[in-house]
GROMACS .gro file of C-alpha atoms in nm:
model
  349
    1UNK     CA    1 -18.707   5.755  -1.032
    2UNK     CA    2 -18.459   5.539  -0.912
    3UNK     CA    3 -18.386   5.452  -0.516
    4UNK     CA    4 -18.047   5.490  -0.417
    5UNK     CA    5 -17.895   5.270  -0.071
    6UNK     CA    6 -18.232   5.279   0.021
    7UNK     CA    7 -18.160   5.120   0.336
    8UNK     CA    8 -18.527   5.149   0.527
    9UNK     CA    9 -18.879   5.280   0.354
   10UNK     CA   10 -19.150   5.382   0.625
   11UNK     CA   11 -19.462   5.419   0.545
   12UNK     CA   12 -19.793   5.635   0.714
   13UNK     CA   13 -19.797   5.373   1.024
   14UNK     CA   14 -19.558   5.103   0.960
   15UNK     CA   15 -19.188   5.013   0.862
   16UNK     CA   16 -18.995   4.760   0.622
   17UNK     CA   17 -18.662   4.724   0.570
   18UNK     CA   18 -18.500   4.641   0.208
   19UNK     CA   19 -18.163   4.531   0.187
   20UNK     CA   20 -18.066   4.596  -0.172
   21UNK     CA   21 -18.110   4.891  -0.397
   22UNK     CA   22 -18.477   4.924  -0.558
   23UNK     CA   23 -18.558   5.104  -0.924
   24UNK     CA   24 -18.839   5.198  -1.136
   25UNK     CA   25 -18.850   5.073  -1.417
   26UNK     CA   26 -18.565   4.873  -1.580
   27UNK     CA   27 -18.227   5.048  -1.425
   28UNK     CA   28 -18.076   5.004  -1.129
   29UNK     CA   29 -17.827   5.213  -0.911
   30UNK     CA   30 -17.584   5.004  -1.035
   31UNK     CA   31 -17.530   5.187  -1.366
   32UNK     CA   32 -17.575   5.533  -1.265
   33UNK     CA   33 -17.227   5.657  -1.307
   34UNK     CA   34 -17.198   5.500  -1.639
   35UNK     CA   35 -17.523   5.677  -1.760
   36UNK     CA   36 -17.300   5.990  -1.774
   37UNK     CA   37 -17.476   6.171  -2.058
   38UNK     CA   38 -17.833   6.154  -1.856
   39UNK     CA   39 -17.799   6.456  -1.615
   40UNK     CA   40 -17.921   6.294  -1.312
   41UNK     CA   41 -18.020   6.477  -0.919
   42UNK     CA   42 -18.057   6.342  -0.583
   43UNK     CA   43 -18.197   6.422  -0.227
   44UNK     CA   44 -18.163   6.242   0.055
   45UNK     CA   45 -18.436   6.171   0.296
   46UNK     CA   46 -18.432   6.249   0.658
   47UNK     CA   47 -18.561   6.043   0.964
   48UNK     CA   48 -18.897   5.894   0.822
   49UNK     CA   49 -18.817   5.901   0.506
   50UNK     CA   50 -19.018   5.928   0.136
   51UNK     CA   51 -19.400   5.818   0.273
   52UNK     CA   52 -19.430   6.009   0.603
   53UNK     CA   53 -19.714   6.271   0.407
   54UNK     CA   54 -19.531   6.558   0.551
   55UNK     CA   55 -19.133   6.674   0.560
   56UNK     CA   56 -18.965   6.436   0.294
   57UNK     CA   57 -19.271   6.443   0.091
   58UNK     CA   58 -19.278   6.769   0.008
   59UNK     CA   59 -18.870   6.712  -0.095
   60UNK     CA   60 -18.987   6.423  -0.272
   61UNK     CA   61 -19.275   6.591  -0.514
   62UNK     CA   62 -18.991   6.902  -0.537
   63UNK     CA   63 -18.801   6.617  -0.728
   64UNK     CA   64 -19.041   6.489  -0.882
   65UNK     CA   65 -19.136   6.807  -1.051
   66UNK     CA   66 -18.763   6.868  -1.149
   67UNK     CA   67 -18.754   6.483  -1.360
   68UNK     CA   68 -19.102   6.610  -1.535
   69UNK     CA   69 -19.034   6.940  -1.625
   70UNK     CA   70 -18.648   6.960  -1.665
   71UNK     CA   71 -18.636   6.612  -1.790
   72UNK     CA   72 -18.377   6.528  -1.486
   73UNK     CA   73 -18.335   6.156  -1.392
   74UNK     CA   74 -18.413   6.189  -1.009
   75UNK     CA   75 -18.263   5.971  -0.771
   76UNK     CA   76 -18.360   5.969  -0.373
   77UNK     CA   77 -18.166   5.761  -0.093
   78UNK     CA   78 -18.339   5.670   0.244
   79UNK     CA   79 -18.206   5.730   0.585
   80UNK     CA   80 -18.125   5.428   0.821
   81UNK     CA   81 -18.293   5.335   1.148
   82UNK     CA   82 -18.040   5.516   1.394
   83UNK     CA   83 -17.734   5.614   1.169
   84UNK     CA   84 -17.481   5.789   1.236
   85UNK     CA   85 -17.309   6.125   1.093
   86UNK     CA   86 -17.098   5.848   0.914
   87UNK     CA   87 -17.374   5.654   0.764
   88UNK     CA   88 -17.471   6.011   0.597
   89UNK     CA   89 -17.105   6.111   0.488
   90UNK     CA   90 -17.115   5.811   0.323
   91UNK     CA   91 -17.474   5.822   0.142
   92UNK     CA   92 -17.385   6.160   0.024
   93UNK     CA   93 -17.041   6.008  -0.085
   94UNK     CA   94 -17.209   5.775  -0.275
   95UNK     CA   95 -17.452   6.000  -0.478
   96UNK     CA   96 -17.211   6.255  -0.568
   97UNK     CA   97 -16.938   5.972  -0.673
   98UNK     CA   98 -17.259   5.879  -0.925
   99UNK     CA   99 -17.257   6.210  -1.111
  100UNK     CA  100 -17.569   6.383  -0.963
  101UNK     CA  101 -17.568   6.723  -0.952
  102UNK     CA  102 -17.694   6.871  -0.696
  103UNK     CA  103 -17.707   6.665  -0.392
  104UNK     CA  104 -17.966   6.746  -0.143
  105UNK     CA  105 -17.971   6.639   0.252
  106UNK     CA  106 -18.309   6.670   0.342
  107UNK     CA  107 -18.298   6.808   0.720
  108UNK     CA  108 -18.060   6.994   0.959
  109UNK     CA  109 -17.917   6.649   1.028
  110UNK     CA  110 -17.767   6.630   0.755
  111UNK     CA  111 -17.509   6.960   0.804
  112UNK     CA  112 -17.204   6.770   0.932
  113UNK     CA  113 -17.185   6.489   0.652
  114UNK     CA  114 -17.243   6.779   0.421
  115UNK     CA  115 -16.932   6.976   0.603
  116UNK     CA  116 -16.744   6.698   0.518
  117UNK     CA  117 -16.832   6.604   0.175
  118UNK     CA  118 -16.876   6.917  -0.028
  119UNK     CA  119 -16.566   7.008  -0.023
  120UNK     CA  120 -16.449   6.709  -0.164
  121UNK     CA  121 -16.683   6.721  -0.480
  122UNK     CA  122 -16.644   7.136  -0.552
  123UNK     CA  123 -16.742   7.111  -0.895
  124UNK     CA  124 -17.134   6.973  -0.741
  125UNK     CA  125 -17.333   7.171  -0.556
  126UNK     CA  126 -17.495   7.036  -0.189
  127UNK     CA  127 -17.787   7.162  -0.089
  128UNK     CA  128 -17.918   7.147   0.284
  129UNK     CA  129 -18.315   7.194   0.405
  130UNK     CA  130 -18.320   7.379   0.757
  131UNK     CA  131 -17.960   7.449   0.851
  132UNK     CA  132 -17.701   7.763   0.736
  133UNK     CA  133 -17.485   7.629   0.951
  134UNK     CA  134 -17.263   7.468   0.742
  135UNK     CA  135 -17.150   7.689   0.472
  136UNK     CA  136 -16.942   7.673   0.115
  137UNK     CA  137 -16.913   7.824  -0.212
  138UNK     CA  138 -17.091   7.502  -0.343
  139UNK     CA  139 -17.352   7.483  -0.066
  140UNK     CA  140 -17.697   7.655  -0.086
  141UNK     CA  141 -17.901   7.652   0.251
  142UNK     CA  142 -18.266   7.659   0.209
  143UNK     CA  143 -18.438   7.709   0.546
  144UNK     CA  144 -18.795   7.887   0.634
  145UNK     CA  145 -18.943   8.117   0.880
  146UNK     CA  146 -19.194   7.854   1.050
  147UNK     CA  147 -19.266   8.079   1.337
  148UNK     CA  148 -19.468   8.304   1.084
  149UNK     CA  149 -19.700   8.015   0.944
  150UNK     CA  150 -19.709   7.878   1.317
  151UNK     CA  151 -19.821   8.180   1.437
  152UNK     CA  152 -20.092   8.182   1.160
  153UNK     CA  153 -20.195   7.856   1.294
  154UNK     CA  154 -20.196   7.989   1.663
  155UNK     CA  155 -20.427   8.233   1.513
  156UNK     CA  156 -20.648   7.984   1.369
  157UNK     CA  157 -20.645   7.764   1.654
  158UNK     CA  158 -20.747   8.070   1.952
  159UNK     CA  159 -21.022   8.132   1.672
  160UNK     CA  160 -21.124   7.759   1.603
  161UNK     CA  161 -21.127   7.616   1.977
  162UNK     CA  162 -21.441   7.592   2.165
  163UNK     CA  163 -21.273   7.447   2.468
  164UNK     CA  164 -21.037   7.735   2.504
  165UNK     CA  165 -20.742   7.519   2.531
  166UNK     CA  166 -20.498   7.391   2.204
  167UNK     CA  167 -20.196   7.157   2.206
  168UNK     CA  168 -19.909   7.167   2.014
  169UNK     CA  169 -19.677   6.837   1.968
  170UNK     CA  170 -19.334   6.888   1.899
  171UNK     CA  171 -19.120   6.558   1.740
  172UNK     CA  172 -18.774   6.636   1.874
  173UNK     CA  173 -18.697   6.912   2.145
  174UNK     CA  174 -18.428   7.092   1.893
  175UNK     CA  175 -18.405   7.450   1.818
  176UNK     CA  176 -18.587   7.442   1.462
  177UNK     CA  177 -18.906   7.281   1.583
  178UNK     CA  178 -18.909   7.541   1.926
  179UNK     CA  179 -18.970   7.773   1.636
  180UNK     CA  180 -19.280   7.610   1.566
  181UNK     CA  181 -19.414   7.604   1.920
  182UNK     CA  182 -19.258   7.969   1.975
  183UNK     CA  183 -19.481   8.137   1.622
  184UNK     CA  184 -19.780   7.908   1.729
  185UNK     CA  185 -19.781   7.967   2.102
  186UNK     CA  186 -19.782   8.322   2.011
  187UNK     CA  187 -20.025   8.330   1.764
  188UNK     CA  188 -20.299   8.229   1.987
  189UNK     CA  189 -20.210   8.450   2.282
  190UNK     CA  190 -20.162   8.745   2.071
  191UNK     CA  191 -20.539   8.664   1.900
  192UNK     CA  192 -20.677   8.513   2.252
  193UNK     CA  193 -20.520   8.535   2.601
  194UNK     CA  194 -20.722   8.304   2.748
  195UNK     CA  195 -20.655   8.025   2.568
  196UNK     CA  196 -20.480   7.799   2.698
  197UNK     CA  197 -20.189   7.604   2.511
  198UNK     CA  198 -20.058   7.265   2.608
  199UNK     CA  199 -19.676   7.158   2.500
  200UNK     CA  200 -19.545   6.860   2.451
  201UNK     CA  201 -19.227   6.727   2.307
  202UNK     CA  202 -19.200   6.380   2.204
  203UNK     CA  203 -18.845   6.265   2.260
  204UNK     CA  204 -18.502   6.449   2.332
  205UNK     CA  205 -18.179   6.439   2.094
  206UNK     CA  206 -17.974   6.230   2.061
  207UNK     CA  207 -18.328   6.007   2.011
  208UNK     CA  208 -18.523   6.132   1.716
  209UNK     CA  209 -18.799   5.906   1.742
  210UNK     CA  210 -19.003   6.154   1.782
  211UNK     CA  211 -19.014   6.203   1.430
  212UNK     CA  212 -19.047   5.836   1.306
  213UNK     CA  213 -19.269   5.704   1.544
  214UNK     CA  214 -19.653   5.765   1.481
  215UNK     CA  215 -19.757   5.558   1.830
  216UNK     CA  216 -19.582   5.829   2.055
  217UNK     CA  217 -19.776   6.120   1.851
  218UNK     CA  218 -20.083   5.894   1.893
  219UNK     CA  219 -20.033   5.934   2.290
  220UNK     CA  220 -19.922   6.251   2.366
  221UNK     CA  221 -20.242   6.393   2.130
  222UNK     CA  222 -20.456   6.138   2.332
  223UNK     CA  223 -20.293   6.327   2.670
  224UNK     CA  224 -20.404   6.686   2.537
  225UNK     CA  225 -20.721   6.559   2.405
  226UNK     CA  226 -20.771   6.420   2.793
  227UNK     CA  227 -20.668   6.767   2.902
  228UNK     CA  228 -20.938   6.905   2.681
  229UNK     CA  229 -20.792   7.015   2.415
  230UNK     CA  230 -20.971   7.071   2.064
  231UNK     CA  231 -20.744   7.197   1.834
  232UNK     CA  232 -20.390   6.996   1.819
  233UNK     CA  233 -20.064   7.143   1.567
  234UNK     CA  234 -19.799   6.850   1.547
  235UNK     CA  235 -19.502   6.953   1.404
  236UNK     CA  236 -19.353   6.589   1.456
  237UNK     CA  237 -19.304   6.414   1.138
  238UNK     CA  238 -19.433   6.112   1.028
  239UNK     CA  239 -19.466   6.056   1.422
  240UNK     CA  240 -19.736   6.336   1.343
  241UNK     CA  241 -19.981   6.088   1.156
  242UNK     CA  242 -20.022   5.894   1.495
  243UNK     CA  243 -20.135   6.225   1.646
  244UNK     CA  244 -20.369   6.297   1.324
  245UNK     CA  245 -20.503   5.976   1.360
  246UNK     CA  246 -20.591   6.057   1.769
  247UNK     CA  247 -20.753   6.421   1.649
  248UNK     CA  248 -20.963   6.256   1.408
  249UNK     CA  249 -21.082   6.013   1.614
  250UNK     CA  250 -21.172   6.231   1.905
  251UNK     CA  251 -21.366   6.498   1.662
  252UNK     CA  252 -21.121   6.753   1.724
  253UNK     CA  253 -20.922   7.019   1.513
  254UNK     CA  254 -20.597   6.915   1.312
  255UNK     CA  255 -20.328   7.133   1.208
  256UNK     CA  256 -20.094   6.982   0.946
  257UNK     CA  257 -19.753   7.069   0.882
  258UNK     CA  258 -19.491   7.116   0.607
  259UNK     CA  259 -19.746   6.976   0.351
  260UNK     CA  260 -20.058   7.017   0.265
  261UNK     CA  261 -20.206   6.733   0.461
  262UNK     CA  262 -20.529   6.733   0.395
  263UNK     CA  263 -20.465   6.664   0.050
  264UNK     CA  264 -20.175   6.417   0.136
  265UNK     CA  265 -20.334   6.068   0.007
  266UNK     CA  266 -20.162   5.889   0.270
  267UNK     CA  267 -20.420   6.105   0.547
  268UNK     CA  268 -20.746   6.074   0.379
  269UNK     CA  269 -20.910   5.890   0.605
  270UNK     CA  270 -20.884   6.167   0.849
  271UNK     CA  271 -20.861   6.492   0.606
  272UNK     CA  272 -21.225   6.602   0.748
  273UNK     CA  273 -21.020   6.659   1.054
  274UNK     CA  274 -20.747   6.846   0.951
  275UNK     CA  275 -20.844   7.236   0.975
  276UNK     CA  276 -20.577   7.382   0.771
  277UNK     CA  277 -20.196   7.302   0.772
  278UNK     CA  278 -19.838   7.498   0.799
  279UNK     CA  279 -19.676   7.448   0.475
  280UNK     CA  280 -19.319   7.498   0.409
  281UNK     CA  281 -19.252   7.548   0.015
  282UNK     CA  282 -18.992   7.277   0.048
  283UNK     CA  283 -19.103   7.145  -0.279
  284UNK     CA  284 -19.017   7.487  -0.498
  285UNK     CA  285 -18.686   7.527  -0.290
  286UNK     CA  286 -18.619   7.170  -0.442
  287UNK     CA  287 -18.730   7.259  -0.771
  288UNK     CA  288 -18.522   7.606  -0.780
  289UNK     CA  289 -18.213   7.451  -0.650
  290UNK     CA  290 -18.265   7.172  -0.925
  291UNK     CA  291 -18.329   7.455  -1.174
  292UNK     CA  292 -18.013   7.668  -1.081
  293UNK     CA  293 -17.772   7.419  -1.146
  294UNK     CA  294 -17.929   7.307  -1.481
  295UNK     CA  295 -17.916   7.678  -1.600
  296UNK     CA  296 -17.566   7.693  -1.533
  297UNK     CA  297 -17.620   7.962  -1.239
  298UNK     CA  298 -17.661   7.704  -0.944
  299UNK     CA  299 -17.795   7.876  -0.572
  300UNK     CA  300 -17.545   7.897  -0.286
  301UNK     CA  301 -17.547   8.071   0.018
  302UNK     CA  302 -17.844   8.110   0.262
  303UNK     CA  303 -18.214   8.120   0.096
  304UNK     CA  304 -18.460   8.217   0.317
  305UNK     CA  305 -18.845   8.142   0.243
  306UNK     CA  306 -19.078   8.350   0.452
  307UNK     CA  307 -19.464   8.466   0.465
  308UNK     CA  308 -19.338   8.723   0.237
  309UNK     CA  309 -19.257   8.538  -0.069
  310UNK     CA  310 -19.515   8.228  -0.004
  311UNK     CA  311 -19.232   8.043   0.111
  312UNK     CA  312 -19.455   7.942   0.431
  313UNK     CA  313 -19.827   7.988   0.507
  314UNK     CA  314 -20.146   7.806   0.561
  315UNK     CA  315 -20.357   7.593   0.353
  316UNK     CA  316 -20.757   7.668   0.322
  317UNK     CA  317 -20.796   7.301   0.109
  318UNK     CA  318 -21.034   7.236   0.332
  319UNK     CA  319 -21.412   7.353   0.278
  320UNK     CA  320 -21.437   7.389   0.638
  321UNK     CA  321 -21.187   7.609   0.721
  322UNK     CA  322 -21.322   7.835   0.445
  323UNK     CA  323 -21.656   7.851   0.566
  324UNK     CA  324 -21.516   7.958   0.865
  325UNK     CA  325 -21.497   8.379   0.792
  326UNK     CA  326 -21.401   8.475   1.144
  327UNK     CA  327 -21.105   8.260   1.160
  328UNK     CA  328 -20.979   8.304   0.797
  329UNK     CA  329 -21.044   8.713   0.821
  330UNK     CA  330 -20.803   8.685   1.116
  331UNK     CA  331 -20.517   8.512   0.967
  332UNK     CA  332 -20.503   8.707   0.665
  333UNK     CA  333 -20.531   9.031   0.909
  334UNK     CA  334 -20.247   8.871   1.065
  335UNK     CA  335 -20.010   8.784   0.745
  336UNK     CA  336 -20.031   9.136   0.654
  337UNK     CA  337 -19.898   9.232   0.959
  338UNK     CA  338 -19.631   8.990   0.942
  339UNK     CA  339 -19.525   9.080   0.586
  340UNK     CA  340 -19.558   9.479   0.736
  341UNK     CA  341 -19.378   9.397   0.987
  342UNK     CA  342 -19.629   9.550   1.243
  343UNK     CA  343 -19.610   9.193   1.415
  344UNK     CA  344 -19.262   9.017   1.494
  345UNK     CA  345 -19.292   8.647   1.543
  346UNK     CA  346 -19.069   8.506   1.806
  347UNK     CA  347 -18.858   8.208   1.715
  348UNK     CA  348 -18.812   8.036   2.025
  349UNK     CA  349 -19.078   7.962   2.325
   0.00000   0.00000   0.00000
């Protein structure tokens, strides 16, 4: 899989920047457009980038499934340290000028560079994770109902906690990830009024280092876990490793997000921590989108993901949480009632 303008790679807990294109194996960016009989595909990564075991990840092993099984050539393109709109018109410039079809923006942030460039390329088809905003015959929005497998983590967590208080982290204070706090939030006062849940949001936009920076998830899970808190969700990120890391060290209940993280390889050292996880099928949507276009039928329009079609839920990878019967009896009691409709999750606080 090749690397296209990869510009900055970030890793679990650190960051390197690389100034010229990277490959695997013998090709290089370079000759991309000349490849023209090799039907190629490309995403590109949001703040944190490929490595940050959670959002981009789960875009990244989306492609990855695409180059094995539909014999794609992938190509992925990481964000810059504080770019601007521009700096993603012109990334998604790039990799549709090289022939891959479709382009992906990984993220809401990615909506006005893809307002701009789609319809400039209408024979190639854009797709955007979390936003159906920005809208085109060639532009298929993928986004998710995370309140409902928040809530099921607010369920878990009122059923988990021995303290009787829970945090939840929060990367950026932006309308997608209030729908995170709003499903969770209500998930454990619907199961538990007496628990107590503490809220915290890392950084406000325009500044998205809240979801880049694992040292100020490290802190503000350090704060809760002061406050007492046992069972923390961080929907933050990679900045969401830093507050892993504080969980595990404390003893306490993790709640992953987007991915699986207790299986994320990246994490091991504190998977015993993390309880269960909110995943978002960001991987299939990936793989489907991929899939479309290569069938000659390629998506467009919104395509929602919900409790009801798997699109989001919660893990039970870990032995723990399965041994657990009280807490896993009440969040499938409580998916039913979602997918019933006998319980409407909120999507903001």
């Amino acid at each position: 899989m090749r690397r296209i303008t990869r510009i900055a790679t970030v890793g679990v807990a650190s960051a390197a920047l690389a100034l010229t294109a990277t490959a695997c194996g013998n090709t290089s960016s370079s000759d991309a457009a000349s490849d023209s009989k090799e039907k190629s595909v490309a995403i590109a990564y949001d703040i944190g980038g490929r490595g940050d075991q959670s959002f981009n990840d789960a875009a990244y092993a989306g492609l990855a499934k695409a180059e094995k099984d539909l014999k794609v050539k992938g190509n992925d393109a990481e964000p810059s340290d504080g770019e601007s709109d521009a700096d993603k018109v012109q990334r998604l410039t790039e990799l549709a000028r090289a022939g891959n079809n479709p382009v992906i923006g990984v993220g809401f942030a990615y909506a006005p560079a893809i307002k701009k460039v789609a319809p400039k390329f209408p024979k190639t088809t854009f797709g955007i994770i979390d936003d159906s905003s920005v809208t085109g015959e060639n532009i298929a929005n993928m986004v998710f109902n995370e309140e409902q497998g928040s809530y099921l983590a607010g369920v878990a967590a009122a059923k988990a906690t021995k303290s009787k208080t829970v945090g939840f982290i929060g990367g950026v204070e932006t309308p997608l990830i209030k729908k995170f706090e709003a499903g969770y939030a209500q998930g454990v006062k619907d199961t538990d009024p007496s628990v107590k849940v503490l809220s915290q949001y890392l950084t406000q936009p325009p500044n998205f280092d809240g979801f880049s920076k694992p040292d100020l998830g490290k802190a503000a899970a350090q704060g809760q876990l002061d406050k007492k808190a046992d069972v923390i969700y961080a929907a933050a990120g990679l900045a969401g490793s830093g507050s892993i890391e504080a969980v595990s060290a404390a003893g306490k209940w993790n709640i992953g997000v987007d991915s699986d993280q207790y299986m994320q390889a990246g994490l091991a050292q504190y998977k015993d921590s993390i309880l269960t996880s909110v995943t978002k099928d960001i991987a299939d949507a990936v793989f489907n989108l991929i899939k479309s276009v290569e069938d000659g039928k390629p998506q467009n329009g919104e395509i929602r993901y919900g409790l009801d079609k798997d699109g989001v839920g919660l893990t039970d990878s870990n032995p723990a949480y399965v041994k657990l019967t009280e807490v896993t009896a009440a969040v499938d009691k409580a998916k039913q009632e979602i997918v019933d409709g006998k319980i409407t999750v909120k999507t903001a606080p």
